[in-house]
Amino acid sequence: MASQEQPNGAAPTSETDYFAGNPEPASLDQTTSLARDFINYHAANKRRVALVTSGGTTVPLENQTVRFIDNFSAGTRGATSAEYFLESDYAVIFLHRQFSLLPYSRHYSHSTNCFLDFMTTSPSGEVVVDASYQAQMSAVLQRYEKAKRENALLLLPFTTVNEYLWDLRALATLMRPLGADGLFYLAAAVSDFFVPAQRMVEHKIQSSEDFTHANGGDPGAAKPAAQMDGKSLVIDLDPVPKFLKTLVDAWAPRSMIVSFKLETDPALLAEKAHYALKKYAHHLVIGNLLNTRKYEVLFVSAAGGEKWIRVPAGRRAKSVTSPRPEDQDGASSRETPVEIESLIVPEVAKMHSELIAKS
Ligand code: 9Z3
């Protein structure tokens, strides 16, 4: 089949060509070794393993990276879901954007208050948790300690889309022996476009016309993906190959696969979710809108059709990372706000059980 040419003259990168043309990240061996031990441990105990991806991937514009393009995601969906998967007795591999929210510590980081605001000095001079946070922190701490005791949570960081893709392939390959007991819950916001290694400049792109020659040394080299044109920076990105298809068909053909679809236009959400389900033929697409993602999501699956999951009005959290009752929107201080992931994850786990029963 003739490949479709791109404006830069290059053929689109296929899934297989991608790994030949874009270098393996330095951390891959360590990631693989940690994941192998973790998966073997839980496979021996017949525990289900969920790979939860979380946070946004970056696209560096330079090899020695000063500038990069980022994807929106704080990591709330992934970190919160990971906690509920652990509560549902899954072991969780948490593949996350470095420095985005993490399970358990999310309750105290990126919140409106600094972690020091949770602390106080006792009359005897010891630093202790403030009385008003004791109950909440103790509950989080107990769940965190249980996860550690059971070796049930593996944290693996990525930054770039290239690291993410290499990691995803390696983890899917390692999880394949789990068969139907493996679950992929792909909440990370993954770049749709990238700079292929072959067209990435080495050094910082110079904004001054007087220095633009600095990156254009080799006349035989491929056209750089980012370069100055007069006073403008022109960026020409390649599409990221559709890895969900390869994941479903080749890397993890027996596992349950859940993807997320992010839109901003409500009129498009259902249609795009159905389109993704049809195109990739996996198990479930969870559609969400940027502005309402914390209290409503749309489940689209072959088995169950379309189904909205909503946090009831009055139980919505203004900020899921804030522990302060007075920071909650619409919920009285006596009504605990509901995190939508506490509704999503049990539904997903139920679908997963049905799939395991069928397999
Ligand atoms: C999502 O849709 C996630 O739910 C969010 C979570 C990124 C909205 P936060 O971390 O946000 O709680 O701040 N993730 C998937 C986004 C994505 O890249 N989807 C691709 C697409 O929409 C398909 S895999 O095309």
PDB file of C-alpha atoms in Angstrom, residues 52-325:
ATOM      1  CA  VAL A  52      -2.870   3.043  35.172  1.00  0.00           C
ATOM      2  CA  THR A  53      -1.339   5.751  32.981  1.00  0.00           C
ATOM      3  CA  SER A  54      -1.549   9.320  34.197  1.00  0.00           C
ATOM      4  CA  GLY A  55      -0.441  12.869  33.395  1.00  0.00           C
ATOM      5  CA  GLY A  56       0.544  14.497  30.126  1.00  0.00           C
ATOM      6  CA  THR A  57       3.404  13.565  27.805  1.00  0.00           C
ATOM      7  CA  THR A  58       5.808  16.193  26.480  1.00  0.00           C
ATOM      8  CA  VAL A  59       7.252  16.659  23.003  1.00  0.00           C
ATOM      9  CA  PRO A  60      10.773  18.089  23.198  1.00  0.00           C
ATOM     10  CA  LEU A  61      11.778  20.455  20.394  1.00  0.00           C
ATOM     11  CA  GLU A  62      15.500  20.075  21.011  1.00  0.00           C
ATOM     12  CA  ASN A  63      17.674  17.112  22.002  1.00  0.00           C
ATOM     13  CA  GLN A  64      19.234  19.155  24.769  1.00  0.00           C
ATOM     14  CA  THR A  65      15.772  20.235  25.765  1.00  0.00           C
ATOM     15  CA  VAL A  66      14.998  23.802  26.686  1.00  0.00           C
ATOM     16  CA  ARG A  67      11.660  24.060  24.848  1.00  0.00           C
ATOM     17  CA  PHE A  68       8.923  21.438  24.747  1.00  0.00           C
ATOM     18  CA  ILE A  69       5.202  21.118  23.988  1.00  0.00           C
ATOM     19  CA  ASP A  70       3.101  19.794  26.839  1.00  0.00           C
ATOM     20  CA  ASN A  71      -0.256  18.035  27.131  1.00  0.00           C
ATOM     21  CA  PHE A  72      -2.841  19.052  29.665  1.00  0.00           C
ATOM     22  CA  SER A  73      -3.281  16.784  32.730  1.00  0.00           C
ATOM     23  CA  ALA A  74      -2.574  17.299  36.419  1.00  0.00           C
ATOM     24  CA  GLY A  75      -2.725  13.543  37.018  1.00  0.00           C
ATOM     25  CA  THR A  76      -5.796  13.726  39.241  1.00  0.00           C
ATOM     26  CA  ARG A  77      -7.797  11.161  37.273  1.00  0.00           C
ATOM     27  CA  GLY A  78      -4.970   8.641  37.252  1.00  0.00           C
ATOM     28  CA  ALA A  79      -3.772   9.107  40.843  1.00  0.00           C
ATOM     29  CA  THR A  80      -7.295   9.000  42.272  1.00  0.00           C
ATOM     30  CA  SER A  81      -8.290   6.004  40.159  1.00  0.00           C
ATOM     31  CA  ALA A  82      -5.142   4.151  41.248  1.00  0.00           C
ATOM     32  CA  GLU A  83      -6.255   4.448  44.881  1.00  0.00           C
ATOM     33  CA  TYR A  84      -9.680   3.017  44.084  1.00  0.00           C
ATOM     34  CA  PHE A  85      -8.128   0.152  42.093  1.00  0.00           C
ATOM     35  CA  LEU A  86      -5.987  -0.668  45.125  1.00  0.00           C
ATOM     36  CA  GLU A  87      -9.146  -0.639  47.253  1.00  0.00           C
ATOM     37  CA  SER A  88     -10.709  -3.041  44.756  1.00  0.00           C
ATOM     38  CA  ASP A  89      -7.768  -5.378  45.423  1.00  0.00           C
ATOM     39  CA  TYR A  90      -5.813  -4.751  42.241  1.00  0.00           C
ATOM     40  CA  ALA A  91      -2.052  -4.389  42.171  1.00  0.00           C
ATOM     41  CA  VAL A  92      -1.329  -1.129  40.333  1.00  0.00           C
ATOM     42  CA  ILE A  93       1.500  -0.111  38.039  1.00  0.00           C
ATOM     43  CA  PHE A  94       1.260   3.670  38.011  1.00  0.00           C
ATOM     44  CA  LEU A  95       2.940   4.962  34.847  1.00  0.00           C
ATOM     45  CA  HIS A  96       2.876   8.692  35.395  1.00  0.00           C
ATOM     46  CA  ARG A  97       4.321  11.978  34.250  1.00  0.00           C
ATOM     47  CA  GLN A  98       7.178  12.804  36.577  1.00  0.00           C
ATOM     48  CA  PHE A  99       6.095  15.293  39.297  1.00  0.00           C
ATOM     49  CA  SER A 100       2.383  14.957  38.507  1.00  0.00           C
ATOM     50  CA  LEU A 101      -0.010  13.838  41.244  1.00  0.00           C
ATOM     51  CA  LEU A 102       0.635  10.471  42.920  1.00  0.00           C
ATOM     52  CA  PRO A 103      -1.754   8.138  44.740  1.00  0.00           C
ATOM     53  CA  TYR A 104      -2.028   9.051  48.457  1.00  0.00           C
ATOM     54  CA  SER A 105       0.409  11.975  48.431  1.00  0.00           C
ATOM     55  CA  ARG A 106      -2.036  13.752  46.052  1.00  0.00           C
ATOM     56  CA  HIS A 107      -4.101  14.634  49.129  1.00  0.00           C
ATOM     57  CA  TYR A 108      -1.292  16.910  50.283  1.00  0.00           C
ATOM     58  CA  SER A 109       0.480  18.135  47.156  1.00  0.00           C
ATOM     59  CA  HIS A 110      -0.594  20.598  44.452  1.00  0.00           C
ATOM     60  CA  SER A 111      -3.382  21.644  46.859  1.00  0.00           C
ATOM     61  CA  THR A 112      -4.227  25.198  47.757  1.00  0.00           C
ATOM     62  CA  ASN A 113      -2.288  24.813  50.976  1.00  0.00           C
ATOM     63  CA  CYS A 114       1.354  23.987  51.393  1.00  0.00           C
ATOM     64  CA  PHE A 115       2.028  20.696  53.235  1.00  0.00           C
ATOM     65  CA  LEU A 116       3.375  22.747  56.134  1.00  0.00           C
ATOM     66  CA  ASP A 117      -0.141  24.096  56.658  1.00  0.00           C
ATOM     67  CA  PHE A 118      -1.167  20.600  57.756  1.00  0.00           C
ATOM     68  CA  MET A 119       1.435  20.659  60.536  1.00  0.00           C
ATOM     69  CA  THR A 120       1.669  22.385  63.855  1.00  0.00           C
ATOM     70  CA  THR A 121       4.059  22.537  66.801  1.00  0.00           C
ATOM     71  CA  SER A 122       2.853  20.796  69.957  1.00  0.00           C
ATOM     72  CA  PRO A 123       3.240  22.449  73.397  1.00  0.00           C
ATOM     73  CA  SER A 124       6.309  20.224  73.967  1.00  0.00           C
ATOM     74  CA  GLY A 125       7.905  21.512  70.758  1.00  0.00           C
ATOM     75  CA  GLU A 126       7.319  18.477  68.494  1.00  0.00           C
ATOM     76  CA  VAL A 127       6.094  18.940  64.924  1.00  0.00           C
ATOM     77  CA  VAL A 128       2.764  17.084  64.637  1.00  0.00           C
ATOM     78  CA  VAL A 129      -0.230  16.951  62.312  1.00  0.00           C
ATOM     79  CA  ASP A 130      -2.754  19.636  63.162  1.00  0.00           C
ATOM     80  CA  ALA A 131      -5.740  18.258  65.105  1.00  0.00           C
ATOM     81  CA  SER A 132      -8.209  19.251  62.383  1.00  0.00           C
ATOM     82  CA  TYR A 133      -6.435  17.015  59.821  1.00  0.00           C
ATOM     83  CA  GLN A 134      -5.715  13.997  62.072  1.00  0.00           C
ATOM     84  CA  ALA A 135      -8.698  11.869  61.056  1.00  0.00           C
ATOM     85  CA  GLN A 136      -8.361  12.461  57.324  1.00  0.00           C
ATOM     86  CA  MET A 137      -4.575  11.982  57.316  1.00  0.00           C
ATOM     87  CA  SER A 138      -4.770   8.861  59.430  1.00  0.00           C
ATOM     88  CA  ALA A 139      -7.237   7.293  56.951  1.00  0.00           C
ATOM     89  CA  VAL A 140      -4.981   8.123  53.989  1.00  0.00           C
ATOM     90  CA  LEU A 141      -1.884   6.905  55.835  1.00  0.00           C
ATOM     91  CA  GLN A 142      -3.481   3.545  56.660  1.00  0.00           C
ATOM     92  CA  ARG A 143      -4.400   2.940  53.021  1.00  0.00           C
ATOM     93  CA  TYR A 144      -0.927   4.008  51.890  1.00  0.00           C
ATOM     94  CA  GLU A 145       0.779   1.707  54.401  1.00  0.00           C
ATOM     95  CA  LYS A 146      -1.411  -1.219  53.336  1.00  0.00           C
ATOM     96  CA  ALA A 147      -0.438  -0.686  49.687  1.00  0.00           C
ATOM     97  CA  LYS A 148       3.246  -0.613  50.688  1.00  0.00           C
ATOM     98  CA  ARG A 149       2.968  -3.681  52.947  1.00  0.00           C
ATOM     99  CA  GLU A 150       1.377  -5.653  50.135  1.00  0.00           C
ATOM    100  CA  ASN A 151       3.860  -4.377  47.538  1.00  0.00           C
ATOM    101  CA  ALA A 152       0.742  -3.428  45.579  1.00  0.00           C
ATOM    102  CA  LEU A 153       1.818  -0.138  44.018  1.00  0.00           C
ATOM    103  CA  LEU A 154       4.677   0.418  41.582  1.00  0.00           C
ATOM    104  CA  LEU A 155       5.430   4.017  40.590  1.00  0.00           C
ATOM    105  CA  LEU A 156       7.102   4.472  37.203  1.00  0.00           C
ATOM    106  CA  PRO A 157       7.726   7.982  35.815  1.00  0.00           C
ATOM    107  CA  PHE A 158       7.897   9.248  32.232  1.00  0.00           C
ATOM    108  CA  THR A 159       8.296  12.725  30.782  1.00  0.00           C
ATOM    109  CA  THR A 160       8.356  12.606  26.985  1.00  0.00           C
ATOM    110  CA  VAL A 161       5.952  10.888  24.616  1.00  0.00           C
ATOM    111  CA  ASN A 162       8.880   8.747  23.448  1.00  0.00           C
ATOM    112  CA  GLU A 163       9.527   7.476  26.986  1.00  0.00           C
ATOM    113  CA  TYR A 164       5.809   6.812  27.411  1.00  0.00           C
ATOM    114  CA  LEU A 165       5.560   4.753  24.221  1.00  0.00           C
ATOM    115  CA  TRP A 166       8.643   2.644  24.933  1.00  0.00           C
ATOM    116  CA  ASP A 167       7.410   2.060  28.498  1.00  0.00           C
ATOM    117  CA  LEU A 168       3.898   1.162  27.368  1.00  0.00           C
ATOM    118  CA  ARG A 169       5.197  -1.406  24.904  1.00  0.00           C
ATOM    119  CA  ALA A 170       7.582  -2.952  27.445  1.00  0.00           C
ATOM    120  CA  LEU A 171       4.926  -3.092  30.181  1.00  0.00           C
ATOM    121  CA  ALA A 172       2.298  -4.560  27.867  1.00  0.00           C
ATOM    122  CA  THR A 173       4.735  -7.263  26.808  1.00  0.00           C
ATOM    123  CA  LEU A 174       5.534  -8.080  30.443  1.00  0.00           C
ATOM    124  CA  MET A 175       1.831  -8.141  31.337  1.00  0.00           C
ATOM    125  CA  ARG A 176       0.868 -10.462  28.491  1.00  0.00           C
ATOM    126  CA  PRO A 177       1.221 -13.665  30.583  1.00  0.00           C
ATOM    127  CA  LEU A 178      -1.445 -12.249  32.944  1.00  0.00           C
ATOM    128  CA  GLY A 179      -3.967 -12.698  30.127  1.00  0.00           C
ATOM    129  CA  ALA A 180      -7.440 -11.519  31.091  1.00  0.00           C
ATOM    130  CA  ASP A 181      -6.234 -10.638  34.623  1.00  0.00           C
ATOM    131  CA  GLY A 182      -4.408  -7.624  33.160  1.00  0.00           C
ATOM    132  CA  LEU A 183      -6.166  -4.282  32.846  1.00  0.00           C
ATOM    133  CA  PHE A 184      -5.013  -1.193  30.944  1.00  0.00           C
ATOM    134  CA  TYR A 185      -6.570   2.054  32.166  1.00  0.00           C
ATOM    135  CA  LEU A 186      -5.146   4.726  29.886  1.00  0.00           C
ATOM    136  CA  ALA A 187      -5.855   8.076  31.534  1.00  0.00           C
ATOM    137  CA  ALA A 188      -2.603   9.774  30.461  1.00  0.00           C
ATOM    138  CA  ALA A 189      -2.987  12.655  28.019  1.00  0.00           C
ATOM    139  CA  VAL A 190      -0.759  11.474  25.179  1.00  0.00           C
ATOM    140  CA  SER A 191       0.584  13.798  22.499  1.00  0.00           C
ATOM    141  CA  ASP A 192      -0.942  13.346  19.053  1.00  0.00           C
ATOM    142  CA  PHE A 193       2.052  14.934  17.293  1.00  0.00           C
ATOM    143  CA  PHE A 194       5.781  14.651  17.891  1.00  0.00           C
ATOM    144  CA  VAL A 195       9.254  15.502  16.633  1.00  0.00           C
ATOM    145  CA  PRO A 196      10.913  12.357  15.236  1.00  0.00           C
ATOM    146  CA  ALA A 197      14.475  11.852  16.477  1.00  0.00           C
ATOM    147  CA  GLN A 198      15.824  12.188  12.956  1.00  0.00           C
ATOM    148  CA  ARG A 199      14.404  15.743  12.639  1.00  0.00           C
ATOM    149  CA  MET A 200      15.217  16.960  16.139  1.00  0.00           C
ATOM    150  CA  VAL A 201      17.868  19.664  16.462  1.00  0.00           C
ATOM    151  CA  GLU A 202      20.616  19.134  19.000  1.00  0.00           C
ATOM    152  CA  HIS A 203      20.911  22.580  20.547  1.00  0.00           C
ATOM    153  CA  LYS A 204      18.600  25.256  21.828  1.00  0.00           C
ATOM    154  CA  ILE A 205      16.788  26.941  18.939  1.00  0.00           C
ATOM    155  CA  GLN A 206      18.109  30.471  18.621  1.00  0.00           C
ATOM    156  CA  SER A 207      15.440  33.159  18.468  1.00  0.00           C
ATOM    157  CA  SER A 208      17.791  35.807  17.119  1.00  0.00           C
ATOM    158  CA  GLU A 209      18.275  35.805  13.341  1.00  0.00           C
ATOM    159  CA  ASP A 210      21.945  36.540  13.951  1.00  0.00           C
ATOM    160  CA  PHE A 211      22.436  33.052  15.429  1.00  0.00           C
ATOM    161  CA  THR A 212      20.018  30.841  13.430  1.00  0.00           C
ATOM    162  CA  HIS A 213      22.862  29.258  11.447  1.00  0.00           C
ATOM    163  CA  ALA A 214      23.889  27.468  14.665  1.00  0.00           C
ATOM    164  CA  ASN A 215      21.538  24.517  14.126  1.00  0.00           C
ATOM    165  CA  GLY A 216      21.697  24.272  10.356  1.00  0.00           C
ATOM    166  CA  GLY A 217      25.220  22.809  10.121  1.00  0.00           C
ATOM    167  CA  ASP A 218      24.784  19.646   8.038  1.00  0.00           C
ATOM    168  CA  PRO A 219      23.201  20.374   4.612  1.00  0.00           C
ATOM    169  CA  GLY A 220      22.493  16.615   4.064  1.00  0.00           C
ATOM    170  CA  ALA A 221      20.556  16.297   7.331  1.00  0.00           C
ATOM    171  CA  ALA A 222      16.742  15.915   7.422  1.00  0.00           C
ATOM    172  CA  LYS A 223      14.779  19.153   7.600  1.00  0.00           C
ATOM    173  CA  PRO A 224      14.553  20.141  11.284  1.00  0.00           C
ATOM    174  CA  ALA A 225      11.040  19.923  12.756  1.00  0.00           C
ATOM    175  CA  ALA A 226      11.446  23.273  14.485  1.00  0.00           C
ATOM    176  CA  GLN A 227      13.336  26.160  12.943  1.00  0.00           C
ATOM    177  CA  MET A 228      13.314  29.921  12.638  1.00  0.00           C
ATOM    178  CA  ASP A 229      11.827  31.488   9.520  1.00  0.00           C
ATOM    179  CA  GLY A 230      12.726  35.151   9.794  1.00  0.00           C
ATOM    180  CA  LYS A 231      11.379  36.166  13.180  1.00  0.00           C
ATOM    181  CA  SER A 232       8.870  33.268  13.418  1.00  0.00           C
ATOM    182  CA  LEU A 233       9.442  29.851  14.873  1.00  0.00           C
ATOM    183  CA  VAL A 234       7.932  27.261  12.518  1.00  0.00           C
ATOM    184  CA  ILE A 235       7.172  23.848  13.986  1.00  0.00           C
ATOM    185  CA  ASP A 236       6.316  20.925  11.740  1.00  0.00           C
ATOM    186  CA  LEU A 237       5.278  17.852  13.720  1.00  0.00           C
ATOM    187  CA  ASP A 238       4.660  14.252  12.622  1.00  0.00           C
ATOM    188  CA  PRO A 239       1.569  12.363  13.794  1.00  0.00           C
ATOM    189  CA  VAL A 240       2.195   9.889  16.615  1.00  0.00           C
ATOM    190  CA  PRO A 241       1.321   6.413  15.296  1.00  0.00           C
ATOM    191  CA  LYS A 242      -1.945   5.000  16.685  1.00  0.00           C
ATOM    192  CA  PHE A 243      -0.552   2.794  19.421  1.00  0.00           C
ATOM    193  CA  LEU A 244      -3.929   1.911  20.867  1.00  0.00           C
ATOM    194  CA  LYS A 245      -4.555  -0.268  17.819  1.00  0.00           C
ATOM    195  CA  THR A 246      -1.239  -2.076  18.288  1.00  0.00           C
ATOM    196  CA  LEU A 247      -1.887  -2.465  22.022  1.00  0.00           C
ATOM    197  CA  VAL A 248      -5.284  -4.056  21.396  1.00  0.00           C
ATOM    198  CA  ASP A 249      -4.232  -6.272  18.493  1.00  0.00           C
ATOM    199  CA  ALA A 250      -0.674  -7.274  19.331  1.00  0.00           C
ATOM    200  CA  TRP A 251       0.743  -6.203  22.701  1.00  0.00           C
ATOM    201  CA  ALA A 252      -2.148  -7.105  24.994  1.00  0.00           C
ATOM    202  CA  PRO A 253      -4.732  -9.046  23.011  1.00  0.00           C
ATOM    203  CA  ARG A 254      -6.278 -10.802  26.038  1.00  0.00           C
ATOM    204  CA  SER A 255      -6.328  -7.957  28.573  1.00  0.00           C
ATOM    205  CA  MET A 256      -9.121  -5.511  29.237  1.00  0.00           C
ATOM    206  CA  ILE A 257      -8.347  -2.124  27.694  1.00  0.00           C
ATOM    207  CA  VAL A 258      -9.965   1.125  28.788  1.00  0.00           C
ATOM    208  CA  SER A 259      -9.092   4.385  27.041  1.00  0.00           C
ATOM    209  CA  PHE A 260     -10.122   7.954  27.819  1.00  0.00           C
ATOM    210  CA  LYS A 261     -11.341  10.479  25.283  1.00  0.00           C
ATOM    211  CA  LEU A 262     -10.929  14.147  26.137  1.00  0.00           C
ATOM    212  CA  GLU A 263     -12.966  16.792  24.325  1.00  0.00           C
ATOM    213  CA  THR A 264     -13.954  20.393  24.941  1.00  0.00           C
ATOM    214  CA  ASP A 265     -17.038  20.519  22.677  1.00  0.00           C
ATOM    215  CA  PRO A 266     -19.999  18.673  24.303  1.00  0.00           C
ATOM    216  CA  ALA A 267     -21.561  18.107  20.870  1.00  0.00           C
ATOM    217  CA  LEU A 268     -18.615  15.923  19.832  1.00  0.00           C
ATOM    218  CA  LEU A 269     -17.979  13.786  22.893  1.00  0.00           C
ATOM    219  CA  ALA A 270     -20.321  10.826  22.321  1.00  0.00           C
ATOM    220  CA  GLU A 271     -19.557  10.644  18.610  1.00  0.00           C
ATOM    221  CA  LYS A 272     -15.795  10.709  19.180  1.00  0.00           C
ATOM    222  CA  ALA A 273     -16.025   8.078  21.926  1.00  0.00           C
ATOM    223  CA  HIS A 274     -18.021   5.748  19.647  1.00  0.00           C
ATOM    224  CA  TYR A 275     -15.583   6.412  16.835  1.00  0.00           C
ATOM    225  CA  ALA A 276     -12.627   5.407  19.042  1.00  0.00           C
ATOM    226  CA  LEU A 277     -14.389   2.255  20.240  1.00  0.00           C
ATOM    227  CA  LYS A 278     -15.154   1.204  16.687  1.00  0.00           C
ATOM    228  CA  LYS A 279     -11.696   2.060  15.381  1.00  0.00           C
ATOM    229  CA  TYR A 280      -9.679   0.294  18.068  1.00  0.00           C
ATOM    230  CA  ALA A 281     -12.186  -2.441  18.992  1.00  0.00           C
ATOM    231  CA  HIS A 282     -11.218  -2.452  22.667  1.00  0.00           C
ATOM    232  CA  HIS A 283     -13.523  -2.750  25.675  1.00  0.00           C
ATOM    233  CA  LEU A 284     -14.404   0.684  26.975  1.00  0.00           C
ATOM    234  CA  VAL A 285     -13.978   4.352  26.117  1.00  0.00           C
ATOM    235  CA  ILE A 286     -14.542   6.822  28.921  1.00  0.00           C
ATOM    236  CA  GLY A 287     -15.404  10.203  27.463  1.00  0.00           C
ATOM    237  CA  ASN A 288     -14.907  13.373  29.449  1.00  0.00           C
ATOM    238  CA  LEU A 289     -15.106  17.096  28.867  1.00  0.00           C
ATOM    239  CA  LEU A 290     -12.394  19.393  30.095  1.00  0.00           C
ATOM    240  CA  ASN A 291     -14.778  21.544  32.139  1.00  0.00           C
ATOM    241  CA  THR A 292     -16.940  18.832  33.684  1.00  0.00           C
ATOM    242  CA  ARG A 293     -14.497  15.923  33.966  1.00  0.00           C
ATOM    243  CA  LYS A 294     -14.529  15.963  37.779  1.00  0.00           C
ATOM    244  CA  TYR A 295     -18.241  15.208  38.056  1.00  0.00           C
ATOM    245  CA  GLU A 296     -19.431  13.496  34.884  1.00  0.00           C
ATOM    246  CA  VAL A 297     -18.055  10.978  32.399  1.00  0.00           C
ATOM    247  CA  LEU A 298     -19.591   8.987  29.566  1.00  0.00           C
ATOM    248  CA  PHE A 299     -18.993   5.235  29.365  1.00  0.00           C
ATOM    249  CA  VAL A 300     -19.152   3.850  25.822  1.00  0.00           C
ATOM    250  CA  SER A 301     -18.717   0.105  25.412  1.00  0.00           C
ATOM    251  CA  ALA A 302     -19.766  -2.599  22.995  1.00  0.00           C
ATOM    252  CA  ALA A 303     -21.371  -4.530  25.826  1.00  0.00           C
ATOM    253  CA  GLY A 304     -23.194  -1.669  27.582  1.00  0.00           C
ATOM    254  CA  GLY A 305     -23.763   1.018  24.931  1.00  0.00           C
ATOM    255  CA  GLU A 306     -23.738   4.575  26.322  1.00  0.00           C
ATOM    256  CA  LYS A 307     -23.991   5.360  30.018  1.00  0.00           C
ATOM    257  CA  TRP A 308     -23.345   8.587  31.937  1.00  0.00           C
ATOM    258  CA  ILE A 309     -21.772   8.395  35.369  1.00  0.00           C
ATOM    259  CA  ARG A 310     -22.386  11.494  37.473  1.00  0.00           C
ATOM    260  CA  VAL A 311     -21.590  12.713  40.943  1.00  0.00           C
ATOM    261  CA  PRO A 312     -24.911  13.907  42.412  1.00  0.00           C
ATOM    262  CA  ALA A 313     -25.248  17.694  42.672  1.00  0.00           C
ATOM    263  CA  GLY A 314     -24.332  18.750  46.201  1.00  0.00           C
ATOM    264  CA  ARG A 315     -21.654  16.037  46.485  1.00  0.00           C
ATOM    265  CA  ARG A 316     -19.225  17.609  43.998  1.00  0.00           C
ATOM    266  CA  ALA A 317     -15.780  18.553  45.213  1.00  0.00           C
ATOM    267  CA  LYS A 318     -14.482  21.952  44.181  1.00  0.00           C
ATOM    268  CA  SER A 319     -10.946  20.711  44.495  1.00  0.00           C
ATOM    269  CA  VAL A 320     -10.344  17.013  45.018  1.00  0.00           C
ATOM    270  CA  THR A 321      -6.902  17.746  46.372  1.00  0.00           C
ATOM    271  CA  SER A 322      -8.096  20.034  49.119  1.00  0.00           C
ATOM    272  CA  PRO A 323      -8.821  18.393  52.451  1.00  0.00           C
ATOM    273  CA  ARG A 324     -10.608  21.421  53.826  1.00  0.00           C
ATOM    274  CA  PRO A 325     -14.395  21.127  54.138  1.00  0.00           C
TER     275      PRO A 325
END
